[in-house]
Amino acid sequence: DGKKVPRLEYEGYVPMAEKEMESICKQIRERWEVEHIAMEHRLGICPIQEASVLIAVSSAHRKEALEAAQYAIDTLKSSVPIWKKEFYETDDSSAVWKENKEWAGGSLIGGAQILEDAATSSSSDSQLA
């Protein structure tokens, strides 16, 4: 649209997002031999120059880690219900909730942080971002 976006806002329903992110970690472990997985998505205001998503995967082999990380971000964007609102430099009242074209859901819910370690893969630690 050509409008400058100084910040974004993310909203969500944390319990559902945590469940989906835990499921993604489980799917990754079923497909690749990885050591550690870390996934985080911010909620609230996020300045445009800051990261809103963090995904890190460690493995003995870089190909597996890279494939697993790619799967994690693609699946997070398609299955974890997180919504983004763009604020424009000229007018906060013209802020717009942006549709995540990859996501198949419908209502305004989602957003959480999941940290999973190989030693605790059966019971992940969950925290709000």
mmCIF file of N, CA and C in Angstrom:
data_model
loop_
_atom_site.group_PDB
_atom_site.id
_atom_site.type_symbol
_atom_site.label_atom_id
_atom_site.label_comp_id
_atom_site.label_asym_id
_atom_site.label_seq_id
_atom_site.Cartn_x
_atom_site.Cartn_y
_atom_site.Cartn_z
ATOM 1 N N ASP A 1 0.808 -1.196 0.000
ATOM 2 C CA ASP A 1 0.000 0.000 0.000
ATOM 3 C C ASP A 1 0.852 1.261 0.000
ATOM 4 N N GLY A 2 2.154 1.144 0.255
ATOM 5 C CA GLY A 2 3.024 2.296 0.283
ATOM 6 C C GLY A 2 3.027 3.058 1.590
ATOM 7 N N LYS A 3 2.225 2.629 2.569
ATOM 8 C CA LYS A 3 2.177 3.301 3.870
ATOM 9 C C LYS A 3 3.322 2.798 4.743
ATOM 10 N N LYS A 4 3.913 3.701 5.546
ATOM 11 C CA LYS A 4 4.971 3.304 6.470
ATOM 12 C C LYS A 4 4.343 2.700 7.723
ATOM 13 N N VAL A 5 4.911 1.563 8.153
ATOM 14 C CA VAL A 5 4.406 0.831 9.321
ATOM 15 C C VAL A 5 5.477 0.875 10.410
ATOM 16 N N PRO A 6 5.324 1.728 11.442
ATOM 17 C CA PRO A 6 6.331 1.817 12.497
ATOM 18 C C PRO A 6 6.244 0.701 13.538
ATOM 19 N N ARG A 7 5.053 0.097 13.678
ATOM 20 C CA ARG A 7 4.922 -0.967 14.680
ATOM 21 C C ARG A 7 3.769 -1.903 14.313
ATOM 22 N N LEU A 8 3.851 -3.093 14.909
ATOM 23 C CA LEU A 8 2.824 -4.114 14.748
ATOM 24 C C LEU A 8 2.295 -4.476 16.122
ATOM 25 N N GLU A 9 1.110 -5.040 16.161
ATOM 26 C CA GLU A 9 0.554 -5.554 17.413
ATOM 27 C C GLU A 9 0.044 -6.964 17.153
ATOM 28 N N TYR A 10 0.406 -7.885 18.051
ATOM 29 C CA TYR A 10 -0.042 -9.268 17.939
ATOM 30 C C TYR A 10 -0.966 -9.584 19.106
ATOM 31 N N GLU A 11 -2.059 -10.283 18.817
ATOM 32 C CA GLU A 11 -2.990 -10.716 19.851
ATOM 33 C C GLU A 11 -3.232 -12.201 19.703
ATOM 34 N N GLY A 12 -3.684 -12.811 20.820
ATOM 35 C CA GLY A 12 -3.974 -14.216 20.715
ATOM 36 C C GLY A 12 -4.553 -14.846 21.959
ATOM 37 N N TYR A 13 -4.898 -16.100 21.825
ATOM 38 C CA TYR A 13 -5.414 -16.943 22.897
ATOM 39 C C TYR A 13 -4.315 -17.942 23.236
ATOM 40 N N VAL A 14 -3.613 -17.709 24.332
ATOM 41 C CA VAL A 14 -2.383 -18.419 24.660
ATOM 42 C C VAL A 14 -2.545 -19.933 24.803
ATOM 43 N N PRO A 15 -3.540 -20.455 25.542
ATOM 44 C CA PRO A 15 -3.615 -21.915 25.693
ATOM 45 C C PRO A 15 -3.689 -22.666 24.359
ATOM 46 N N MET A 16 -4.444 -22.157 23.422
ATOM 47 C CA MET A 16 -4.557 -22.824 22.127
ATOM 48 C C MET A 16 -3.245 -22.738 21.346
ATOM 49 N N ALA A 17 -2.603 -21.589 21.391
ATOM 50 C CA ALA A 17 -1.335 -21.411 20.682
ATOM 51 C C ALA A 17 -0.256 -22.318 21.259
ATOM 52 N N GLU A 18 -0.190 -22.410 22.590
ATOM 53 C CA GLU A 18 0.801 -23.292 23.211
ATOM 54 C C GLU A 18 0.595 -24.737 22.774
ATOM 55 N N LYS A 19 -0.644 -25.174 22.743
ATOM 56 C CA LYS A 19 -0.952 -26.544 22.332
ATOM 57 C C LYS A 19 -0.494 -26.791 20.894
ATOM 58 N N GLU A 20 -0.765 -25.851 20.009
ATOM 59 C CA GLU A 20 -0.359 -25.984 18.609
ATOM 60 C C GLU A 20 1.165 -25.993 18.463
ATOM 61 N N MET A 21 1.850 -25.132 19.228
ATOM 62 C CA MET A 21 3.307 -25.074 19.133
ATOM 63 C C MET A 21 3.938 -26.342 19.691
ATOM 64 N N GLU A 22 3.368 -26.896 20.753
ATOM 65 C CA GLU A 22 3.845 -28.177 21.275
ATOM 66 C C GLU A 22 3.663 -29.278 20.235
ATOM 67 N N SER A 23 2.557 -29.243 19.523
ATOM 68 C CA SER A 23 2.294 -30.222 18.470
ATOM 69 C C SER A 23 3.325 -30.103 17.345
ATOM 70 N N ILE A 24 3.693 -28.888 16.990
ATOM 71 C CA ILE A 24 4.717 -28.680 15.962
ATOM 72 C C ILE A 24 6.042 -29.282 16.412
ATOM 73 N N CYS A 25 6.419 -29.059 17.671
ATOM 74 C CA CYS A 25 7.665 -29.633 18.197
ATOM 75 C C CYS A 25 7.627 -31.157 18.129
ATOM 76 N N LYS A 26 6.496 -31.744 18.468
ATOM 77 C CA LYS A 26 6.348 -33.205 18.409
ATOM 78 C C LYS A 26 6.487 -33.697 16.965
ATOM 79 N N GLN A 27 5.850 -33.001 16.034
ATOM 80 C CA GLN A 27 5.944 -33.378 14.619
ATOM 81 C C GLN A 27 7.386 -33.308 14.122
ATOM 82 N N ILE A 28 8.103 -32.292 14.548
ATOM 83 C CA ILE A 28 9.509 -32.154 14.152
ATOM 84 C C ILE A 28 10.309 -33.338 14.665
ATOM 85 N N ARG A 29 10.122 -33.708 15.930
ATOM 86 C CA ARG A 29 10.863 -34.836 16.513
ATOM 87 C C ARG A 29 10.541 -36.154 15.808
ATOM 88 N N GLU A 30 9.334 -36.277 15.278
ATOM 89 C CA GLU A 30 8.959 -37.489 14.545
ATOM 90 C C GLU A 30 9.613 -37.553 13.167
ATOM 91 N N ARG A 31 9.945 -36.413 12.586
ATOM 92 C CA ARG A 31 10.490 -36.364 11.221
ATOM 93 C C ARG A 31 12.007 -36.218 11.151
ATOM 94 N N TRP A 32 12.616 -35.547 12.140
ATOM 95 C CA TRP A 32 14.051 -35.278 12.106
ATOM 96 C C TRP A 32 14.684 -35.620 13.449
ATOM 97 N N GLU A 33 15.964 -35.961 13.408
ATOM 98 C CA GLU A 33 16.721 -36.191 14.642
ATOM 99 C C GLU A 33 17.309 -34.856 15.082
ATOM 100 N N VAL A 34 16.636 -34.217 16.033
ATOM 101 C CA VAL A 34 17.081 -32.917 16.520
ATOM 102 C C VAL A 34 17.372 -33.005 18.009
ATOM 103 N N GLU A 35 18.242 -32.123 18.472
ATOM 104 C CA GLU A 35 18.600 -32.073 19.894
ATOM 105 C C GLU A 35 17.657 -31.161 20.672
ATOM 106 N N HIS A 36 17.537 -29.918 20.217
ATOM 107 C CA HIS A 36 16.747 -28.911 20.928
ATOM 108 C C HIS A 36 15.874 -28.140 19.934
ATOM 109 N N ILE A 37 14.730 -27.671 20.440
ATOM 110 C CA ILE A 37 13.832 -26.828 19.648
ATOM 111 C C ILE A 37 13.399 -25.664 20.538
ATOM 112 N N ALA A 38 13.485 -24.455 20.021
ATOM 113 C CA ALA A 38 12.957 -23.284 20.729
ATOM 114 C C ALA A 38 12.062 -22.527 19.755
ATOM 115 N N MET A 39 10.837 -22.218 20.206
ATOM 116 C CA MET A 39 9.892 -21.438 19.400
ATOM 117 C C MET A 39 9.325 -20.342 20.281
ATOM 118 N N GLU A 40 9.277 -19.134 19.757
ATOM 119 C CA GLU A 40 8.705 -18.021 20.505
ATOM 120 C C GLU A 40 7.990 -17.096 19.533
ATOM 121 N N HIS A 41 6.827 -16.637 19.944
ATOM 122 C CA HIS A 41 6.119 -15.605 19.176
ATOM 123 C C HIS A 41 5.707 -14.512 20.143
ATOM 124 N N ARG A 42 6.024 -13.277 19.813
ATOM 125 C CA ARG A 42 5.675 -12.152 20.681
ATOM 126 C C ARG A 42 4.196 -11.840 20.610
ATOM 127 N N LEU A 43 3.694 -11.312 21.713
ATOM 128 C CA LEU A 43 2.345 -10.767 21.783
ATOM 129 C C LEU A 43 2.457 -9.299 22.150
ATOM 130 N N GLY A 44 1.444 -8.513 21.810
ATOM 131 C CA GLY A 44 1.455 -7.098 22.135
ATOM 132 C C GLY A 44 2.150 -6.292 21.055
ATOM 133 N N ILE A 45 2.605 -5.090 21.439
ATOM 134 C CA ILE A 45 3.250 -4.168 20.500
ATOM 135 C C ILE A 45 4.652 -4.662 20.164
ATOM 136 N N CYS A 46 4.988 -4.612 18.882
ATOM 137 C CA CYS A 46 6.313 -5.009 18.403
ATOM 138 C C CYS A 46 6.789 -3.955 17.401
ATOM 139 N N PRO A 47 7.824 -3.175 17.770
ATOM 140 C CA PRO A 47 8.361 -2.219 16.798
ATOM 141 C C PRO A 47 8.791 -2.954 15.523
ATOM 142 N N ILE A 48 8.645 -2.318 14.402
ATOM 143 C CA ILE A 48 8.864 -2.965 13.112
ATOM 144 C C ILE A 48 10.296 -3.480 12.945
ATOM 145 N N GLN A 49 11.269 -2.876 13.616
ATOM 146 C CA GLN A 49 12.660 -3.297 13.467
ATOM 147 C C GLN A 49 13.015 -4.479 14.373
ATOM 148 N N GLU A 50 12.091 -4.925 15.214
ATOM 149 C CA GLU A 50 12.349 -6.046 16.118
ATOM 150 C C GLU A 50 11.693 -7.319 15.600
ATOM 151 N N ALA A 51 12.283 -8.448 15.960
ATOM 152 C CA ALA A 51 11.740 -9.747 15.548
ATOM 153 C C ALA A 51 10.472 -10.068 16.328
ATOM 154 N N SER A 52 9.517 -10.670 15.660
ATOM 155 C CA SER A 52 8.286 -11.099 16.325
ATOM 156 C C SER A 52 8.260 -12.612 16.529
ATOM 157 N N VAL A 53 9.071 -13.345 15.789
ATOM 158 C CA VAL A 53 9.122 -14.803 15.885
ATOM 159 C C VAL A 53 10.572 -15.246 16.001
ATOM 160 N N LEU A 54 10.804 -16.229 16.879
ATOM 161 C CA LEU A 54 12.122 -16.852 16.997
ATOM 162 C C LEU A 54 11.923 -18.356 16.906
ATOM 163 N N ILE A 55 12.686 -18.982 16.033
ATOM 164 C CA ILE A 55 12.702 -20.440 15.948
ATOM 165 C C ILE A 55 14.158 -20.854 15.858
ATOM 166 N N ALA A 56 14.559 -21.760 16.755
ATOM 167 C CA ALA A 56 15.921 -22.287 16.744
ATOM 168 C C ALA A 56 15.852 -23.800 16.895
ATOM 169 N N VAL A 57 16.643 -24.494 16.085
ATOM 170 C CA VAL A 57 16.680 -25.956 16.123
ATOM 171 C C VAL A 57 18.141 -26.372 16.080
ATOM 172 N N SER A 58 18.532 -27.277 16.987
ATOM 173 C CA SER A 58 19.895 -27.804 16.947
ATOM 174 C C SER A 58 19.850 -29.292 16.625
ATOM 175 N N SER A 59 20.863 -29.721 15.879
ATOM 176 C CA SER A 59 20.964 -31.108 15.450
ATOM 177 C C SER A 59 22.425 -31.409 15.162
ATOM 178 N N ALA A 60 22.765 -32.674 15.132
ATOM 179 C CA ALA A 60 24.130 -33.067 14.791
ATOM 180 C C ALA A 60 24.458 -32.704 13.341
ATOM 181 N N HIS A 61 23.436 -32.602 12.510
ATOM 182 C CA HIS A 61 23.637 -32.312 11.091
ATOM 183 C C HIS A 61 22.841 -31.079 10.690
ATOM 184 N N ARG A 62 23.500 -30.132 10.032
ATOM 185 C CA ARG A 62 22.852 -28.862 9.715
ATOM 186 C C ARG A 62 21.662 -29.015 8.776
ATOM 187 N N LYS A 63 21.707 -29.981 7.856
ATOM 188 C CA LYS A 63 20.589 -30.155 6.929
ATOM 189 C C LYS A 63 19.300 -30.455 7.692
ATOM 190 N N GLU A 64 19.365 -31.349 8.664
ATOM 191 C CA GLU A 64 18.182 -31.674 9.462
ATOM 192 C C GLU A 64 17.701 -30.465 10.254
ATOM 193 N N ALA A 65 18.634 -29.721 10.843
ATOM 194 C CA ALA A 65 18.257 -28.536 11.623
ATOM 195 C C ALA A 65 17.581 -27.492 10.731
ATOM 196 N N LEU A 66 18.132 -27.255 9.546
ATOM 197 C CA LEU A 66 17.555 -26.268 8.632
ATOM 198 C C LEU A 66 16.183 -26.703 8.116
ATOM 199 N N GLU A 67 16.053 -27.972 7.757
ATOM 200 C CA GLU A 67 14.751 -28.473 7.293
ATOM 201 C C GLU A 67 13.708 -28.390 8.406
ATOM 202 N N ALA A 68 14.100 -28.747 9.619
ATOM 203 C CA ALA A 68 13.176 -28.698 10.754
ATOM 204 C C ALA A 68 12.765 -27.257 11.064
ATOM 205 N N ALA A 69 13.710 -26.324 10.994
ATOM 206 C CA ALA A 69 13.392 -24.915 11.250
ATOM 207 C C ALA A 69 12.448 -24.368 10.177
ATOM 208 N N GLN A 70 12.686 -24.728 8.924
ATOM 209 C CA GLN A 70 11.790 -24.297 7.838
ATOM 210 C C GLN A 70 10.383 -24.847 8.056
ATOM 211 N N TYR A 71 10.296 -26.120 8.414
ATOM 212 C CA TYR A 71 8.997 -26.736 8.702
ATOM 213 C C TYR A 71 8.320 -26.021 9.872
ATOM 214 N N ALA A 72 9.101 -25.688 10.904
ATOM 215 C CA ALA A 72 8.548 -25.034 12.093
ATOM 216 C C ALA A 72 7.915 -23.689 11.749
ATOM 217 N N ILE A 73 8.606 -22.837 11.001
ATOM 218 C CA ILE A 73 8.045 -21.519 10.688
ATOM 219 C C ILE A 73 6.858 -21.641 9.743
ATOM 220 N N ASP A 74 6.957 -22.520 8.750
ATOM 221 C CA ASP A 74 5.841 -22.697 7.816
ATOM 222 C C ASP A 74 4.604 -23.223 8.535
ATOM 223 N N THR A 75 4.797 -24.191 9.423
ATOM 224 C CA THR A 75 3.674 -24.789 10.137
ATOM 225 C C THR A 75 3.127 -23.828 11.180
ATOM 226 N N LEU A 76 4.007 -23.087 11.865
ATOM 227 C CA LEU A 76 3.546 -22.085 12.824
ATOM 228 C C LEU A 76 2.620 -21.084 12.125
ATOM 229 N N LYS A 77 3.047 -20.590 10.966
ATOM 230 C CA LYS A 77 2.249 -19.591 10.247
ATOM 231 C C LYS A 77 0.939 -20.161 9.721
ATOM 232 N N SER A 78 0.889 -21.473 9.477
ATOM 233 C CA SER A 78 -0.333 -22.058 8.921
ATOM 234 C C SER A 78 -1.265 -22.645 9.974
ATOM 235 N N SER A 79 -0.759 -22.964 11.171
ATOM 236 C CA SER A 79 -1.626 -23.657 12.131
ATOM 237 C C SER A 79 -1.783 -22.963 13.479
ATOM 238 N N VAL A 80 -0.869 -22.072 13.839
ATOM 239 C CA VAL A 80 -0.985 -21.376 15.123
ATOM 240 C C VAL A 80 -1.754 -20.074 14.880
ATOM 241 N N PRO A 81 -2.902 -19.920 15.518
ATOM 242 C CA PRO A 81 -3.746 -18.752 15.258
ATOM 243 C C PRO A 81 -3.231 -17.482 15.931
ATOM 244 N N ILE A 82 -2.450 -16.713 15.186
ATOM 245 C CA ILE A 82 -1.872 -15.456 15.670
ATOM 246 C C ILE A 82 -2.252 -14.357 14.680
ATOM 247 N N TRP A 83 -2.679 -13.224 15.231
ATOM 248 C CA TRP A 83 -3.128 -12.112 14.389
ATOM 249 C C TRP A 83 -2.226 -10.901 14.547
ATOM 250 N N LYS A 84 -2.024 -10.222 13.433
ATOM 251 C CA LYS A 84 -1.134 -9.063 13.385
ATOM 252 C C LYS A 84 -1.935 -7.836 12.971
ATOM 253 N N LYS A 85 -1.737 -6.751 13.720
ATOM 254 C CA LYS A 85 -2.364 -5.472 13.380
ATOM 255 C C LYS A 85 -1.259 -4.498 12.983
ATOM 256 N N GLU A 86 -1.394 -3.895 11.812
ATOM 257 C CA GLU A 86 -0.420 -2.909 11.335
ATOM 258 C C GLU A 86 -0.872 -1.513 11.727
ATOM 259 N N PHE A 87 0.047 -0.762 12.343
ATOM 260 C CA PHE A 87 -0.191 0.650 12.658
ATOM 261 C C PHE A 87 0.582 1.483 11.651
ATOM 262 N N TYR A 88 -0.075 2.499 11.106
ATOM 263 C CA TYR A 88 0.547 3.328 10.085
ATOM 264 C C TYR A 88 1.084 4.617 10.690
ATOM 265 N N GLU A 89 2.184 5.093 10.127
ATOM 266 C CA GLU A 89 2.886 6.273 10.633
ATOM 267 C C GLU A 89 1.997 7.510 10.666
ATOM 268 N N THR A 90 1.124 7.658 9.726
ATOM 269 C CA THR A 90 0.320 8.875 9.613
ATOM 270 C C THR A 90 -0.875 8.920 10.548
ATOM 271 N N ASP A 91 -1.445 7.744 10.910
ATOM 272 C CA ASP A 91 -2.709 7.768 11.643
ATOM 273 C C ASP A 91 -2.963 6.433 12.339
ATOM 274 N N ASP A 92 -2.879 6.434 13.702
ATOM 275 C CA ASP A 92 -3.145 5.208 14.459
ATOM 276 C C ASP A 92 -4.572 4.707 14.278
ATOM 277 N N SER A 93 -5.503 5.600 13.998
ATOM 278 C CA SER A 93 -6.897 5.177 13.855
ATOM 279 C C SER A 93 -7.125 4.370 12.581
ATOM 280 N N SER A 94 -6.158 4.401 11.676
ATOM 281 C CA SER A 94 -6.298 3.630 10.443
ATOM 282 C C SER A 94 -5.562 2.292 10.517
ATOM 283 N N ALA A 95 -5.219 1.840 11.734
ATOM 284 C CA ALA A 95 -4.559 0.547 11.899
ATOM 285 C C ALA A 95 -5.460 -0.559 11.366
ATOM 286 N N VAL A 96 -4.833 -1.600 10.802
ATOM 287 C CA VAL A 96 -5.580 -2.669 10.140
ATOM 288 C C VAL A 96 -5.089 -4.030 10.611
ATOM 289 N N TRP A 97 -6.045 -4.908 10.977
ATOM 290 C CA TRP A 97 -5.703 -6.306 11.258
ATOM 291 C C TRP A 97 -5.421 -6.974 9.926
ATOM 292 N N LYS A 98 -4.245 -7.598 9.807
ATOM 293 C CA LYS A 98 -3.838 -8.228 8.557
ATOM 294 C C LYS A 98 -4.157 -9.718 8.599
ATOM 295 N N GLU A 99 -4.663 -10.216 7.502
ATOM 296 C CA GLU A 99 -4.978 -11.635 7.382
ATOM 297 C C GLU A 99 -3.698 -12.417 7.153
ATOM 298 N N ASN A 100 -3.550 -13.528 7.890
ATOM 299 C CA ASN A 100 -2.440 -14.440 7.656
ATOM 300 C C ASN A 100 -2.923 -15.436 6.615
ATOM 301 N N LYS A 101 -2.507 -15.258 5.388
ATOM 302 C CA LYS A 101 -3.023 -16.065 4.285
ATOM 303 C C LYS A 101 -2.701 -17.544 4.432
ATOM 304 N N GLU A 102 -1.662 -17.876 5.210
ATOM 305 C CA GLU A 102 -1.312 -19.282 5.383
ATOM 306 C C GLU A 102 -2.199 -19.983 6.398
ATOM 307 N N TRP A 103 -2.862 -19.193 7.286
ATOM 308 C CA TRP A 103 -3.618 -19.806 8.377
ATOM 309 C C TRP A 103 -5.007 -20.187 7.935
ATOM 310 N N ALA A 104 -5.451 -21.395 8.318
ATOM 311 C CA ALA A 104 -6.753 -21.909 7.885
ATOM 312 C C ALA A 104 -7.876 -21.602 8.869
ATOM 313 N N GLY A 105 -7.562 -21.039 10.034
ATOM 314 C CA GLY A 105 -8.572 -20.783 11.057
ATOM 315 C C GLY A 105 -9.407 -19.553 10.764
ATOM 316 N N GLY A 106 -10.193 -19.121 11.777
ATOM 317 C CA GLY A 106 -11.076 -18.016 11.508
ATOM 318 C C GLY A 106 -11.199 -16.950 12.564
ATOM 319 N N SER A 107 -11.101 -17.258 13.855
ATOM 320 C CA SER A 107 -11.362 -16.237 14.865
ATOM 321 C C SER A 107 -10.070 -15.709 15.470
ATOM 322 N N LEU A 108 -10.170 -14.638 16.251
ATOM 323 C CA LEU A 108 -9.015 -13.923 16.781
ATOM 324 C C LEU A 108 -8.479 -14.593 18.039
ATOM 325 N N ILE A 109 -7.537 -15.541 17.879
ATOM 326 C CA ILE A 109 -6.930 -16.260 18.992
ATOM 327 C C ILE A 109 -5.500 -16.642 18.627
ATOM 328 N N GLY A 110 -4.604 -16.853 19.644
ATOM 329 C CA GLY A 110 -3.270 -17.386 19.406
ATOM 330 C C GLY A 110 -2.127 -16.528 19.908
ATOM 331 N N GLY A 111 -0.930 -17.131 20.098
ATOM 332 C CA GLY A 111 0.294 -16.433 20.451
ATOM 333 C C GLY A 111 0.902 -16.918 21.739
ATOM 334 N N ALA A 112 2.094 -17.506 21.696
ATOM 335 C CA ALA A 112 2.709 -18.069 22.892
ATOM 336 C C ALA A 112 4.168 -18.368 22.652
ATOM 337 N N GLN A 113 4.831 -18.751 23.707
ATOM 338 C CA GLN A 113 6.215 -19.186 23.623
ATOM 339 C C GLN A 113 6.289 -20.613 24.122
ATOM 340 N N ILE A 114 6.986 -21.464 23.396
ATOM 341 C CA ILE A 114 7.220 -22.836 23.808
ATOM 342 C C ILE A 114 8.724 -23.063 23.731
ATOM 343 N N LEU A 115 9.301 -23.570 24.785
ATOM 344 C CA LEU A 115 10.700 -23.973 24.768
ATOM 345 C C LEU A 115 10.728 -25.469 25.011
ATOM 346 N N GLU A 116 11.348 -26.210 24.102
ATOM 347 C CA GLU A 116 11.396 -27.658 24.247
ATOM 348 C C GLU A 116 12.836 -28.107 24.166
ATOM 349 N N ASP A 117 13.207 -29.003 25.043
ATOM 350 C CA ASP A 117 14.549 -29.539 25.127
ATOM 351 C C ASP A 117 14.468 -31.050 24.950
ATOM 352 N N ALA A 118 15.480 -31.652 24.364
ATOM 353 C CA ALA A 118 15.475 -33.100 24.146
ATOM 354 C C ALA A 118 15.270 -33.865 25.443
ATOM 355 N N ALA A 119 15.826 -33.367 26.538
ATOM 356 C CA ALA A 119 15.707 -34.053 27.820
ATOM 357 C C ALA A 119 14.300 -33.966 28.391
ATOM 358 N N THR A 120 13.522 -32.970 27.952
ATOM 359 C CA THR A 120 12.172 -32.788 28.492
ATOM 360 C C THR A 120 11.130 -32.772 27.386
ATOM 361 N N SER A 121 11.370 -33.521 26.306
ATOM 362 C CA SER A 121 10.464 -33.456 25.161
ATOM 363 C C SER A 121 9.060 -33.939 25.478
ATOM 364 N N SER A 122 8.890 -34.731 26.528
ATOM 365 C CA SER A 122 7.543 -35.191 26.859
ATOM 366 C C SER A 122 6.766 -34.159 27.664
ATOM 367 N N SER A 123 7.470 -33.237 28.337
ATOM 368 C CA SER A 123 6.771 -32.191 29.100
ATOM 369 C C SER A 123 7.495 -30.867 28.910
ATOM 370 N N SER A 124 7.035 -30.102 27.954
ATOM 371 C CA SER A 124 7.679 -28.834 27.602
ATOM 372 C C SER A 124 7.396 -27.756 28.627
ATOM 373 N N ASP A 125 8.318 -26.823 28.764
ATOM 374 C CA ASP A 125 8.096 -25.622 29.561
ATOM 375 C C ASP A 125 7.392 -24.614 28.679
ATOM 376 N N SER A 126 6.362 -23.981 29.195
ATOM 377 C CA SER A 126 5.626 -22.984 28.422
ATOM 378 C C SER A 126 5.630 -21.661 29.164
ATOM 379 N N GLN A 127 5.819 -20.584 28.426
ATOM 380 C CA GLN A 127 5.793 -19.249 29.009
ATOM 381 C C GLN A 127 5.134 -18.308 28.026
ATOM 382 N N LEU A 128 4.523 -17.272 28.553
ATOM 383 C CA LEU A 128 3.976 -16.240 27.683
ATOM 384 C C LEU A 128 5.098 -15.360 27.186
ATOM 385 N N ALA A 129 4.993 -14.912 25.969
ATOM 386 C CA ALA A 129 6.002 -14.015 25.412
ATOM 387 C C ALA A 129 5.588 -12.584 25.649
#
